[in-house]
mmCIF file of C-alpha atoms in Angstrom:
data_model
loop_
_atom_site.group_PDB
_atom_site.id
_atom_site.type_symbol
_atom_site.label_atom_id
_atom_site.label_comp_id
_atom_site.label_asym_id
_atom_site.label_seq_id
_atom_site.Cartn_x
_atom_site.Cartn_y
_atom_site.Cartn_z
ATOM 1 C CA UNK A 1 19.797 -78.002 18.972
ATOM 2 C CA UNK A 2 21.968 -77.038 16.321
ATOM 3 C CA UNK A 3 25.537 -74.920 17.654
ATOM 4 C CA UNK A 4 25.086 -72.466 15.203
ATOM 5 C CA UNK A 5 21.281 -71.434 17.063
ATOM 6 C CA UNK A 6 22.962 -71.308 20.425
ATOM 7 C CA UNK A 7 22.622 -67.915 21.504
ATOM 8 C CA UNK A 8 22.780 -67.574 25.304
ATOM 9 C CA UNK A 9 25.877 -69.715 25.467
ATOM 10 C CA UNK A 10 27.926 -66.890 27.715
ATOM 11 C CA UNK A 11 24.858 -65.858 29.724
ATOM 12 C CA UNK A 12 24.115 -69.568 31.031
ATOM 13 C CA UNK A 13 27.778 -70.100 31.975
ATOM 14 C CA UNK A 14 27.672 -66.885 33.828
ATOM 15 C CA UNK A 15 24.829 -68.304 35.379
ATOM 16 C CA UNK A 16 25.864 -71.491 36.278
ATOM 17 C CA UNK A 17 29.009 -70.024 37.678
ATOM 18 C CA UNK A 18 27.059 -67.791 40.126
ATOM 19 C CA UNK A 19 24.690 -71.124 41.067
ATOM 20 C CA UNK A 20 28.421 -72.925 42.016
ATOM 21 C CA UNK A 21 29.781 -74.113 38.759
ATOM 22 C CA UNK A 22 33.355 -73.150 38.923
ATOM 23 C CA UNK A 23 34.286 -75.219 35.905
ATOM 24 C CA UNK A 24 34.018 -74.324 32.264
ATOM 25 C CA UNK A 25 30.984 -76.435 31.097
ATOM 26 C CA UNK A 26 31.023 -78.051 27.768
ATOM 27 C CA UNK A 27 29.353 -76.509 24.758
ATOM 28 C CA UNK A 28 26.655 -79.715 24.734
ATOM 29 C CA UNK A 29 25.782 -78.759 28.088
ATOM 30 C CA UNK A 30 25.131 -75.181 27.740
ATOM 31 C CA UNK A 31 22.842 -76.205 24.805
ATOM 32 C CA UNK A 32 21.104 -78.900 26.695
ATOM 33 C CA UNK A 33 20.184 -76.055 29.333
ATOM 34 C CA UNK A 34 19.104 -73.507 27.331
ATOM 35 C CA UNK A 35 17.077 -75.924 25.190
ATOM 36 C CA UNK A 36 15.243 -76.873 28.564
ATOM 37 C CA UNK A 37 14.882 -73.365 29.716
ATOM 38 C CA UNK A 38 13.240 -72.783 25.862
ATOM 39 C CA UNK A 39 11.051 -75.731 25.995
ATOM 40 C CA UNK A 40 10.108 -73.764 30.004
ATOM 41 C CA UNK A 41 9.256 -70.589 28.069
ATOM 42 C CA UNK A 42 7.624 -71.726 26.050
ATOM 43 C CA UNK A 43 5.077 -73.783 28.035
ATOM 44 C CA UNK A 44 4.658 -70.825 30.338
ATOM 45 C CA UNK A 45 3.219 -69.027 27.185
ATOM 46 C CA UNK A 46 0.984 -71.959 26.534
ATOM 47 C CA UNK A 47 -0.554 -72.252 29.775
ATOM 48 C CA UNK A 48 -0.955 -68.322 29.883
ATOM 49 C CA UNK A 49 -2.242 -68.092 26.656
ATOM 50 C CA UNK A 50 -4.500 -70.884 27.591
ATOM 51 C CA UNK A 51 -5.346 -69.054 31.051
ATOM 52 C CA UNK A 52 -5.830 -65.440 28.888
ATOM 53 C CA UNK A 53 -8.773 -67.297 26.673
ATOM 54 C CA UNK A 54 -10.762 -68.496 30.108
ATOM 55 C CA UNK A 55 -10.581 -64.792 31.418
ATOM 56 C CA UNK A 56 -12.000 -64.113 27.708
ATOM 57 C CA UNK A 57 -8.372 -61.909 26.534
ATOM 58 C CA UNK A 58 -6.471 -62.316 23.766
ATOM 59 C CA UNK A 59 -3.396 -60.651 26.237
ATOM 60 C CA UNK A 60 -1.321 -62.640 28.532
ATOM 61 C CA UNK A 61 -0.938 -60.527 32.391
ATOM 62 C CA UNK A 62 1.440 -60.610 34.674
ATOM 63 C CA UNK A 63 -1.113 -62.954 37.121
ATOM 64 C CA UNK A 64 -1.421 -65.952 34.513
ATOM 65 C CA UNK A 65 2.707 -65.868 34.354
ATOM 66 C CA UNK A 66 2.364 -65.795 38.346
ATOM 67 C CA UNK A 67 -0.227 -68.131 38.533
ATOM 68 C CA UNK A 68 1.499 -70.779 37.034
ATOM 69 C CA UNK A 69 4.261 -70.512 40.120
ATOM 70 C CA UNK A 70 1.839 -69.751 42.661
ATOM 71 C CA UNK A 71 2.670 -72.939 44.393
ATOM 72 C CA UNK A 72 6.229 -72.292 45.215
ATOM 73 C CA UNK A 73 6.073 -69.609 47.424
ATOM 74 C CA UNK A 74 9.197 -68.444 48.249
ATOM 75 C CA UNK A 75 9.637 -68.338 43.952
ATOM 76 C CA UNK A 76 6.149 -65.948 44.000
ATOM 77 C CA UNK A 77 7.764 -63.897 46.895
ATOM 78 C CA UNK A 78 10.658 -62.972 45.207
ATOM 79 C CA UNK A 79 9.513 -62.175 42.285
ATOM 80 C CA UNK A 80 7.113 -59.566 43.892
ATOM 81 C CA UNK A 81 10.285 -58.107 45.827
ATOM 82 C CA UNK A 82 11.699 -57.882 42.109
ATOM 83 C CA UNK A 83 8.663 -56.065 40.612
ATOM 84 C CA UNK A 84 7.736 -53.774 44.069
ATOM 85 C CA UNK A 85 11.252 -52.387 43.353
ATOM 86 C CA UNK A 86 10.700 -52.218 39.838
ATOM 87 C CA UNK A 87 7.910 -49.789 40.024
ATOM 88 C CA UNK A 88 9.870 -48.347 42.684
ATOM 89 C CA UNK A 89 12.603 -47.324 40.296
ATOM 90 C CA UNK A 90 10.116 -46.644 38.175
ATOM 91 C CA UNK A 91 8.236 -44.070 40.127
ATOM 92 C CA UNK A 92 11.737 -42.872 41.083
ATOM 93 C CA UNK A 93 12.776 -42.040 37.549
ATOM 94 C CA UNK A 94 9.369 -39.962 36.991
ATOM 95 C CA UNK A 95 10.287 -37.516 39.973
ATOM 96 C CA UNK A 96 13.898 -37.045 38.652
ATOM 97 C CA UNK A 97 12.337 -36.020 35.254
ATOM 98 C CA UNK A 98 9.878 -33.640 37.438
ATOM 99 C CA UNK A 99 12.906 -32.374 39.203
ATOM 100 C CA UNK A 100 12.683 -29.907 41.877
ATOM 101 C CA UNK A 101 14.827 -28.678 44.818
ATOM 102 C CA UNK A 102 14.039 -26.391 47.889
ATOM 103 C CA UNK A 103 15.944 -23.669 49.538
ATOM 104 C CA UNK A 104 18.003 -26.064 51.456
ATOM 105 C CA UNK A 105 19.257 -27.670 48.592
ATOM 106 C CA UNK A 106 16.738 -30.982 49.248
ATOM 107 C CA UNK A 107 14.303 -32.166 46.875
ATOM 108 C CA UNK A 108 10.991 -31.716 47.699
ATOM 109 C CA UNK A 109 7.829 -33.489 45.874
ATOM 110 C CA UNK A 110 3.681 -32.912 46.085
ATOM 111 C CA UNK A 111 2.631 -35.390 48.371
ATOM 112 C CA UNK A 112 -1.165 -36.765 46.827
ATOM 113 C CA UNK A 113 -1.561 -38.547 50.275
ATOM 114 C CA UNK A 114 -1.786 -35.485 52.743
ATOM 115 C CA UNK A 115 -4.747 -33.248 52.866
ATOM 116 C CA UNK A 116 -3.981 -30.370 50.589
ATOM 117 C CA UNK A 117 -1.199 -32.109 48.552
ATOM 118 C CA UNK A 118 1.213 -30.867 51.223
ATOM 119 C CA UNK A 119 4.790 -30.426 50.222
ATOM 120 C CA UNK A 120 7.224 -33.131 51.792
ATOM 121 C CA UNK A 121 10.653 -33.747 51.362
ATOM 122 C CA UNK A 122 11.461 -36.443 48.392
ATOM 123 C CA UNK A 123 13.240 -39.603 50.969
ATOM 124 C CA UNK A 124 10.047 -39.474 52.969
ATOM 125 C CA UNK A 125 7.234 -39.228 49.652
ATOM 126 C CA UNK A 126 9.437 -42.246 47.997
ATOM 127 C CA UNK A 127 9.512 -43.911 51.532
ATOM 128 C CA UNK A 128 5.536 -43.736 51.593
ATOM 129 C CA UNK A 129 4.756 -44.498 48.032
ATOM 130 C CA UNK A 130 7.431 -47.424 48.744
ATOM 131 C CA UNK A 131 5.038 -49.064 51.569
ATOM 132 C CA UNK A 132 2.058 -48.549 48.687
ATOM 133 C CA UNK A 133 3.896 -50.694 45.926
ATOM 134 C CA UNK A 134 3.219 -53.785 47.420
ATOM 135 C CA UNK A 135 2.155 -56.385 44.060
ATOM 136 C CA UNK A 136 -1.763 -57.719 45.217
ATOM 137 C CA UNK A 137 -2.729 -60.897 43.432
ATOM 138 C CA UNK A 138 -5.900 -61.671 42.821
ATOM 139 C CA UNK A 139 -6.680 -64.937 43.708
ATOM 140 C CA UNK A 140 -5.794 -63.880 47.522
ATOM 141 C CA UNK A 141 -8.144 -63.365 49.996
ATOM 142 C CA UNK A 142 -7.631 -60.154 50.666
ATOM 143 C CA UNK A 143 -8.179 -58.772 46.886
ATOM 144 C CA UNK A 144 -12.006 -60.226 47.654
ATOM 145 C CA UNK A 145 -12.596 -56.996 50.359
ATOM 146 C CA UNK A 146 -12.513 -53.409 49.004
ATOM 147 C CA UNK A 147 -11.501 -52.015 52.256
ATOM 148 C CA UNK A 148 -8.111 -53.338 53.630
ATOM 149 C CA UNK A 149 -6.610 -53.503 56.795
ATOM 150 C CA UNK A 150 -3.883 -51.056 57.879
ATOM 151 C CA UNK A 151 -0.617 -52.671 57.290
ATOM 152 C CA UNK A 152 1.932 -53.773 60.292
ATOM 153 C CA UNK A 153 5.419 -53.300 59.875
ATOM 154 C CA UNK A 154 6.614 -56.615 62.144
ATOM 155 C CA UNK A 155 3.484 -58.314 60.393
ATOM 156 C CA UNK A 156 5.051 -61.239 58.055
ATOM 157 C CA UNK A 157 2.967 -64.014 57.061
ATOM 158 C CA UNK A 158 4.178 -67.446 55.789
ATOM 159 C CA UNK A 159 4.663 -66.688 52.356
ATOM 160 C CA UNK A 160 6.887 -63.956 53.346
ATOM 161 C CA UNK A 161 8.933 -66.558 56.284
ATOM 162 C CA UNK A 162 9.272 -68.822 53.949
ATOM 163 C CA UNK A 163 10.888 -66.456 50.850
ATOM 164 C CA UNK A 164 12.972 -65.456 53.611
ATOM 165 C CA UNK A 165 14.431 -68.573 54.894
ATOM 166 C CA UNK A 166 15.480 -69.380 51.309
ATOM 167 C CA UNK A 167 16.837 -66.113 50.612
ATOM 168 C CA UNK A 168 19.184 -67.006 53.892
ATOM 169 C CA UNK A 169 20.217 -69.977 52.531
ATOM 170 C CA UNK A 170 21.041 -68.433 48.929
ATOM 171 C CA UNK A 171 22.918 -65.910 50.384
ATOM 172 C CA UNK A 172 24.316 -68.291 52.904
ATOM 173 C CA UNK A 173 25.549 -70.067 49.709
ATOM 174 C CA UNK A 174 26.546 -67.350 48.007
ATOM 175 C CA UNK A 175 29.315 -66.324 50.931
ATOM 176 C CA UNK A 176 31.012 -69.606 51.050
ATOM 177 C CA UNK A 177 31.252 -69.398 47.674
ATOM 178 C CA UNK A 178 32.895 -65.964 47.713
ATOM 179 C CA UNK A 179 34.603 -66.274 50.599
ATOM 180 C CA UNK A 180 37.938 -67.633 49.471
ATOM 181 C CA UNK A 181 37.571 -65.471 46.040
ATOM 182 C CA UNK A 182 40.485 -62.299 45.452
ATOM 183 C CA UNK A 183 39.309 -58.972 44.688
ATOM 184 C CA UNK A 184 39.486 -59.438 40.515
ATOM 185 C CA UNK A 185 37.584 -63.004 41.050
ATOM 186 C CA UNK A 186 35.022 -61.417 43.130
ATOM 187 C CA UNK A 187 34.160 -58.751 40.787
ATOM 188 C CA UNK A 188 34.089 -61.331 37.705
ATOM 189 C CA UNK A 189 31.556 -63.225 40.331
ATOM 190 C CA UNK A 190 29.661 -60.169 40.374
ATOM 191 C CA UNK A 191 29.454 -59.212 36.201
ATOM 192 C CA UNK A 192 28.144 -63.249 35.976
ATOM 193 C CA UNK A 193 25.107 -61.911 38.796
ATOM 194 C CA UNK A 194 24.101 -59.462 36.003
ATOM 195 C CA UNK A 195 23.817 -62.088 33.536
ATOM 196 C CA UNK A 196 20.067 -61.980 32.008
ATOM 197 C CA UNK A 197 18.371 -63.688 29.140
ATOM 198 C CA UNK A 198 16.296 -60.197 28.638
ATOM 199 C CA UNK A 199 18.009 -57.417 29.582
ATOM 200 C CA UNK A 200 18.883 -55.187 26.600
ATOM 201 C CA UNK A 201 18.319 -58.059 24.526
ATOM 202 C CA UNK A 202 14.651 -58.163 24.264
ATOM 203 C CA UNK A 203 14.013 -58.533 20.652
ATOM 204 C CA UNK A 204 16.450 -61.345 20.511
ATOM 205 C CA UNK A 205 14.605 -63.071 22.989
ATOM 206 C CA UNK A 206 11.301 -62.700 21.874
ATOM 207 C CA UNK A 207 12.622 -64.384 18.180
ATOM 208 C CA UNK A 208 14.172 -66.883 20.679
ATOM 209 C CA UNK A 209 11.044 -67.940 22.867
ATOM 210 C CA UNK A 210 8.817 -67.480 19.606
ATOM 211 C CA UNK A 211 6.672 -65.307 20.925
ATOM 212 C CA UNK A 212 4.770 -64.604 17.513
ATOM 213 C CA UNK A 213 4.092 -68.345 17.151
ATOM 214 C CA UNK A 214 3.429 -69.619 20.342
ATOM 215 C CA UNK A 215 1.217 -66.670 21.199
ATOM 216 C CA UNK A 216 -0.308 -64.000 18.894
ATOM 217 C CA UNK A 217 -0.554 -61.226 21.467
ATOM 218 C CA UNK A 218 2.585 -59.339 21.873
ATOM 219 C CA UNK A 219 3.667 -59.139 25.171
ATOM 220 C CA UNK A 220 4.457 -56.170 26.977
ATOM 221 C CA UNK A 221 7.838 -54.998 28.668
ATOM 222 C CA UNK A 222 6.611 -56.718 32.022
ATOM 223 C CA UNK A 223 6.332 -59.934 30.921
ATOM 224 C CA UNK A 224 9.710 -60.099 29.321
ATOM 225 C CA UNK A 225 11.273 -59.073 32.536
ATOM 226 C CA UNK A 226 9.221 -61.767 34.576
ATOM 227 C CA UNK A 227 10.533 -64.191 32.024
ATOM 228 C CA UNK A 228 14.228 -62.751 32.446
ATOM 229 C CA UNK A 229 13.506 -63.397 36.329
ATOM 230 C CA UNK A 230 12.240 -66.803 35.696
ATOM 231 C CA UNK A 231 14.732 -68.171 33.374
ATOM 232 C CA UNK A 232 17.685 -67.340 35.743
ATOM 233 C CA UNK A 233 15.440 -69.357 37.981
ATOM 234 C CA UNK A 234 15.521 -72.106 36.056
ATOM 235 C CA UNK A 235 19.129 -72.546 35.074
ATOM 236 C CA UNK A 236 20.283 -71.733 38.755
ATOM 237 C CA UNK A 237 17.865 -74.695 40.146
ATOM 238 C CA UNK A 238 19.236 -76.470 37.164
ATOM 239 C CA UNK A 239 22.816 -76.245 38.008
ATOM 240 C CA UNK A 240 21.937 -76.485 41.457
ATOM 241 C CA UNK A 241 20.481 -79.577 41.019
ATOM 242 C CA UNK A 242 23.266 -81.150 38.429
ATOM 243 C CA UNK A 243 26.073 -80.475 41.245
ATOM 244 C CA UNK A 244 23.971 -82.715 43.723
ATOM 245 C CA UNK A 245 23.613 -85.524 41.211
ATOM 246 C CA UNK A 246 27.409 -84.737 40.419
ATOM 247 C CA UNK A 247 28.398 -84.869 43.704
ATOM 248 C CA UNK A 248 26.786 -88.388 44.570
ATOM 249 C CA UNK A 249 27.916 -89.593 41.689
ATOM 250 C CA UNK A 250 31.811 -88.650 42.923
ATOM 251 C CA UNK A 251 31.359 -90.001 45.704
ATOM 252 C CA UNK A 252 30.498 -93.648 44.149
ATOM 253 C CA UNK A 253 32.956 -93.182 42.212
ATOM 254 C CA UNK A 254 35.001 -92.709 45.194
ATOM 255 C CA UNK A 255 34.084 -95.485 47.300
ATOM 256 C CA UNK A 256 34.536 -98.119 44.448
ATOM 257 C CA UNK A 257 37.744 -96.663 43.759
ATOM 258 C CA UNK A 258 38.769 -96.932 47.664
ATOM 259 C CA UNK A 259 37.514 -100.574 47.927
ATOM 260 C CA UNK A 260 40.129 -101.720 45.379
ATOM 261 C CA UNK A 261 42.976 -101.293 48.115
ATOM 262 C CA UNK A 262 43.259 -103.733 50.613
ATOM 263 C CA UNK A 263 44.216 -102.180 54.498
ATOM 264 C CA UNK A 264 46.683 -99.297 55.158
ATOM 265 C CA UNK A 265 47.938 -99.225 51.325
ATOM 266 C CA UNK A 266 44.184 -98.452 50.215
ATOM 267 C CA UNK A 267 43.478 -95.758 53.075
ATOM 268 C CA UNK A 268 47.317 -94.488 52.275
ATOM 269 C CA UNK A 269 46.005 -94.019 48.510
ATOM 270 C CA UNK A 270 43.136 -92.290 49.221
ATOM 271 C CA UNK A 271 44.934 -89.600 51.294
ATOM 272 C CA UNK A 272 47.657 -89.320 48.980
ATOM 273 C CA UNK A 273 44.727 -87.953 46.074
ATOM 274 C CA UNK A 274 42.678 -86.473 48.384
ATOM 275 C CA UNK A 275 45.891 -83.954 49.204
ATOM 276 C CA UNK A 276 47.363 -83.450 45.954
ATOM 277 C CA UNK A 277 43.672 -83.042 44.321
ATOM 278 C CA UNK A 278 43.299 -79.343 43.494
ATOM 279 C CA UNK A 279 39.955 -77.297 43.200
ATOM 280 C CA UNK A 280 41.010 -76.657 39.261
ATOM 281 C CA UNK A 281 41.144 -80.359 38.737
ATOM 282 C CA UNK A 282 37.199 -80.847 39.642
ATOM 283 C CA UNK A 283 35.665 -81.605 36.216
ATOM 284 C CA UNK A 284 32.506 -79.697 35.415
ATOM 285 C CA UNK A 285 28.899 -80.886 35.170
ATOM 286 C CA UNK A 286 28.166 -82.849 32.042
ATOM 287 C CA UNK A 287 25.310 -83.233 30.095
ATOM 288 C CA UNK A 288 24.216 -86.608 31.698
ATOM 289 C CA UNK A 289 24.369 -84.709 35.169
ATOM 290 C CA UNK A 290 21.990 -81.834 33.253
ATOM 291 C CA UNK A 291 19.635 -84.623 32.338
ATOM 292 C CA UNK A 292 19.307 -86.317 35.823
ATOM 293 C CA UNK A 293 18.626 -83.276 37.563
ATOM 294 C CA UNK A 294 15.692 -82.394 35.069
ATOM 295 C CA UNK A 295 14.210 -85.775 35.614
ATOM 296 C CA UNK A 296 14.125 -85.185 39.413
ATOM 297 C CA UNK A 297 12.665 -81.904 38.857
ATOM 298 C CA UNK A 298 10.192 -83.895 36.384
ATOM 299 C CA UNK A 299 8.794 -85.996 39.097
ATOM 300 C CA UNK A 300 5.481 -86.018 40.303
ATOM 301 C CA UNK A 301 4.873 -84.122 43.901
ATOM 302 C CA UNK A 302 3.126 -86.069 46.654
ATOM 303 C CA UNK A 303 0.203 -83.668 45.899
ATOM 304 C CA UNK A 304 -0.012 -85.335 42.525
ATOM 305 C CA UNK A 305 0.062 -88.483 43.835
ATOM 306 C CA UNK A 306 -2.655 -87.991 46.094
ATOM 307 C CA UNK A 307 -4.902 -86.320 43.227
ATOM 308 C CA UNK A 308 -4.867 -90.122 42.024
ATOM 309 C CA UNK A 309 -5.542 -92.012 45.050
ATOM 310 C CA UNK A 310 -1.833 -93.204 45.188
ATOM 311 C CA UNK A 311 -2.387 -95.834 42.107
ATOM 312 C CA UNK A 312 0.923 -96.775 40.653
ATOM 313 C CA UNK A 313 1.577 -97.134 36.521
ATOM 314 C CA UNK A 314 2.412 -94.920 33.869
ATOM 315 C CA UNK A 315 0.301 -91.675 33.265
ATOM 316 C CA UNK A 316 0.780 -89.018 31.240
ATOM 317 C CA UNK A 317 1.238 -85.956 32.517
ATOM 318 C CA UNK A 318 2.212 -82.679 30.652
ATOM 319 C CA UNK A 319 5.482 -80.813 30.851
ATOM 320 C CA UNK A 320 6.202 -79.350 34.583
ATOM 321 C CA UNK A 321 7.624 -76.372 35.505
ATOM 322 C CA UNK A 322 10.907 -75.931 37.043
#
């Protein structure tokens, strides 16, 4: 990619900084990244345009741009908690327009739900139509019955475990990363959060992903934010990735350098630079690191494997999602 097309150069280091990154990265690997996330984009279009023309639409949905994820649940779970609280804000904005207040100074809205359209106060009608924002797919089971059953509050199912556990460990990751940070670090950690490929910078990005070339239908404001979601996805696996591969690589590095000393002048050596060694001294990921980690990513799942009865050689396979 040529330097002068960069244009997300500030919004992937943000990024990578929030996925554990705390060096400056070069330029050659910011534009490695965002040429993979590109080359991610636009696939995704591909397959959903491709996906669209079965269902007999020229338009791309929401579902084909979920449908290609589908198999990484905890991926599919959060990005329904991102678009339930979407249309949450959504629906939230509409009342304030409505407006409204009672005689005790608390808002009240029209409540659809109750017999009559009763007149409830505004926490509790958001709090219901909350519960009813819930994003159905529809190759579930349940989207096959008309008639649903009533909804548990303690009910989770695996899906739902599952998005949990790796929220846990995110935000696991996320304290020890902050933990050690002072109060103007912490809220620079928190700007590079808000870091987004779409957000008030759609048209850019749809010039970016090509979104007149790859696909003819213009896509509507939903998409692009599903795309925003997925992209900071994909460099935060990415990075994620690159500091494992970095970090193995260190520690080769480490043991070779170790094994040059012979007895207590090679363990005194290794103490001496693991002491003076600062934090700010770590180099950053490179682009070799960038490159291993998308190859790992690359590889075939054991579900593949099975799909060919386990046969060994070279097959071609097309472009997988990160």
């Amino acid at each position: 990619m040529n330097p002068d097309k960069a244009k997300y150069r500030v919004e992937i280091q943000q990024m990578m900084f929030v996925s554990g990154e705390t060096g400056e990265p070069s330029h050659e690997t910011t534009m490695l990244i965002e040429e993979i996330v590109r080359s991610q984009v636009i696939e995704m279009l591909i397959q959903c345009t491709a996906l669209a023309h079965r269902r007999g639409s020229r338009t791309i949905s929401t579902d084909d741009l979920i449908f290609l994820i589908r198999h990484d649940k905890a991926k599919v779970s959060r990005l329904r908690t991102y678009l339930s609280w979407k249309d949450v804000r959504k629906t939230a904005k509409e009342n304030d327009k409505d407006g409204g207040a009672g005689d005790a100074g608390i808002d009240l809205l029209v409540d659809d739900s109750a017999p009559g359209g009763a007149v409830v106060p505004a926490a509790e009608a958001v709090g219901k139509r909350q519960k009813k924002s819930k994003i159905g797919l529809p190759w579930e089971v349940a989207s096959y019955f008309s008639e649903q059953p009533p909804e548990r509050e303690d009910d989770e199912d695996e899906d739902e475990v599952e998005a949990n556990y790796a929220t846990l460990q995110r935000l696991k990751n996320a304290d020890e990363r902050t933990r050690g940070m002072t109060k103007d670090e912490y809220v620079h950690w928190s700007e590079c959060r808000q870091a987004s490929f779409t957000f008030r910078k759609g048209k850019r990005f749809r010039e970016w992903a090509g979104f007149g070339t790859v696909t003819e239908a213009k896509p509507n404001d939903d998409i692009v934010d599903i795309l925003g979601f997925l992209t900071f996805e994909i460099v935060q696996t990415l990075t994620e990735e690159a500091l494992r591969v970095k970090e193995a690589e260190d520690k080769v590095a480490m043991m070779h350098s170790s094994g040059d000393g012979k007895g207590l002048a090679g363990r005194k050596r290794k103490r001496e630079r693991f002491l003076f060694q600062g934090e700010e001294e770590r180099t950053p990921v490179e682009a070799r690191h960038v490159e291993e980690a998308f190859r790992r990513l690359q590889q075939a799942k054991p579900k593949a494997r099975a799909m060919r009865n386990f046969s060994g050689g070279v097959c071609k396979t097309r472009l997988g999602l990160v």
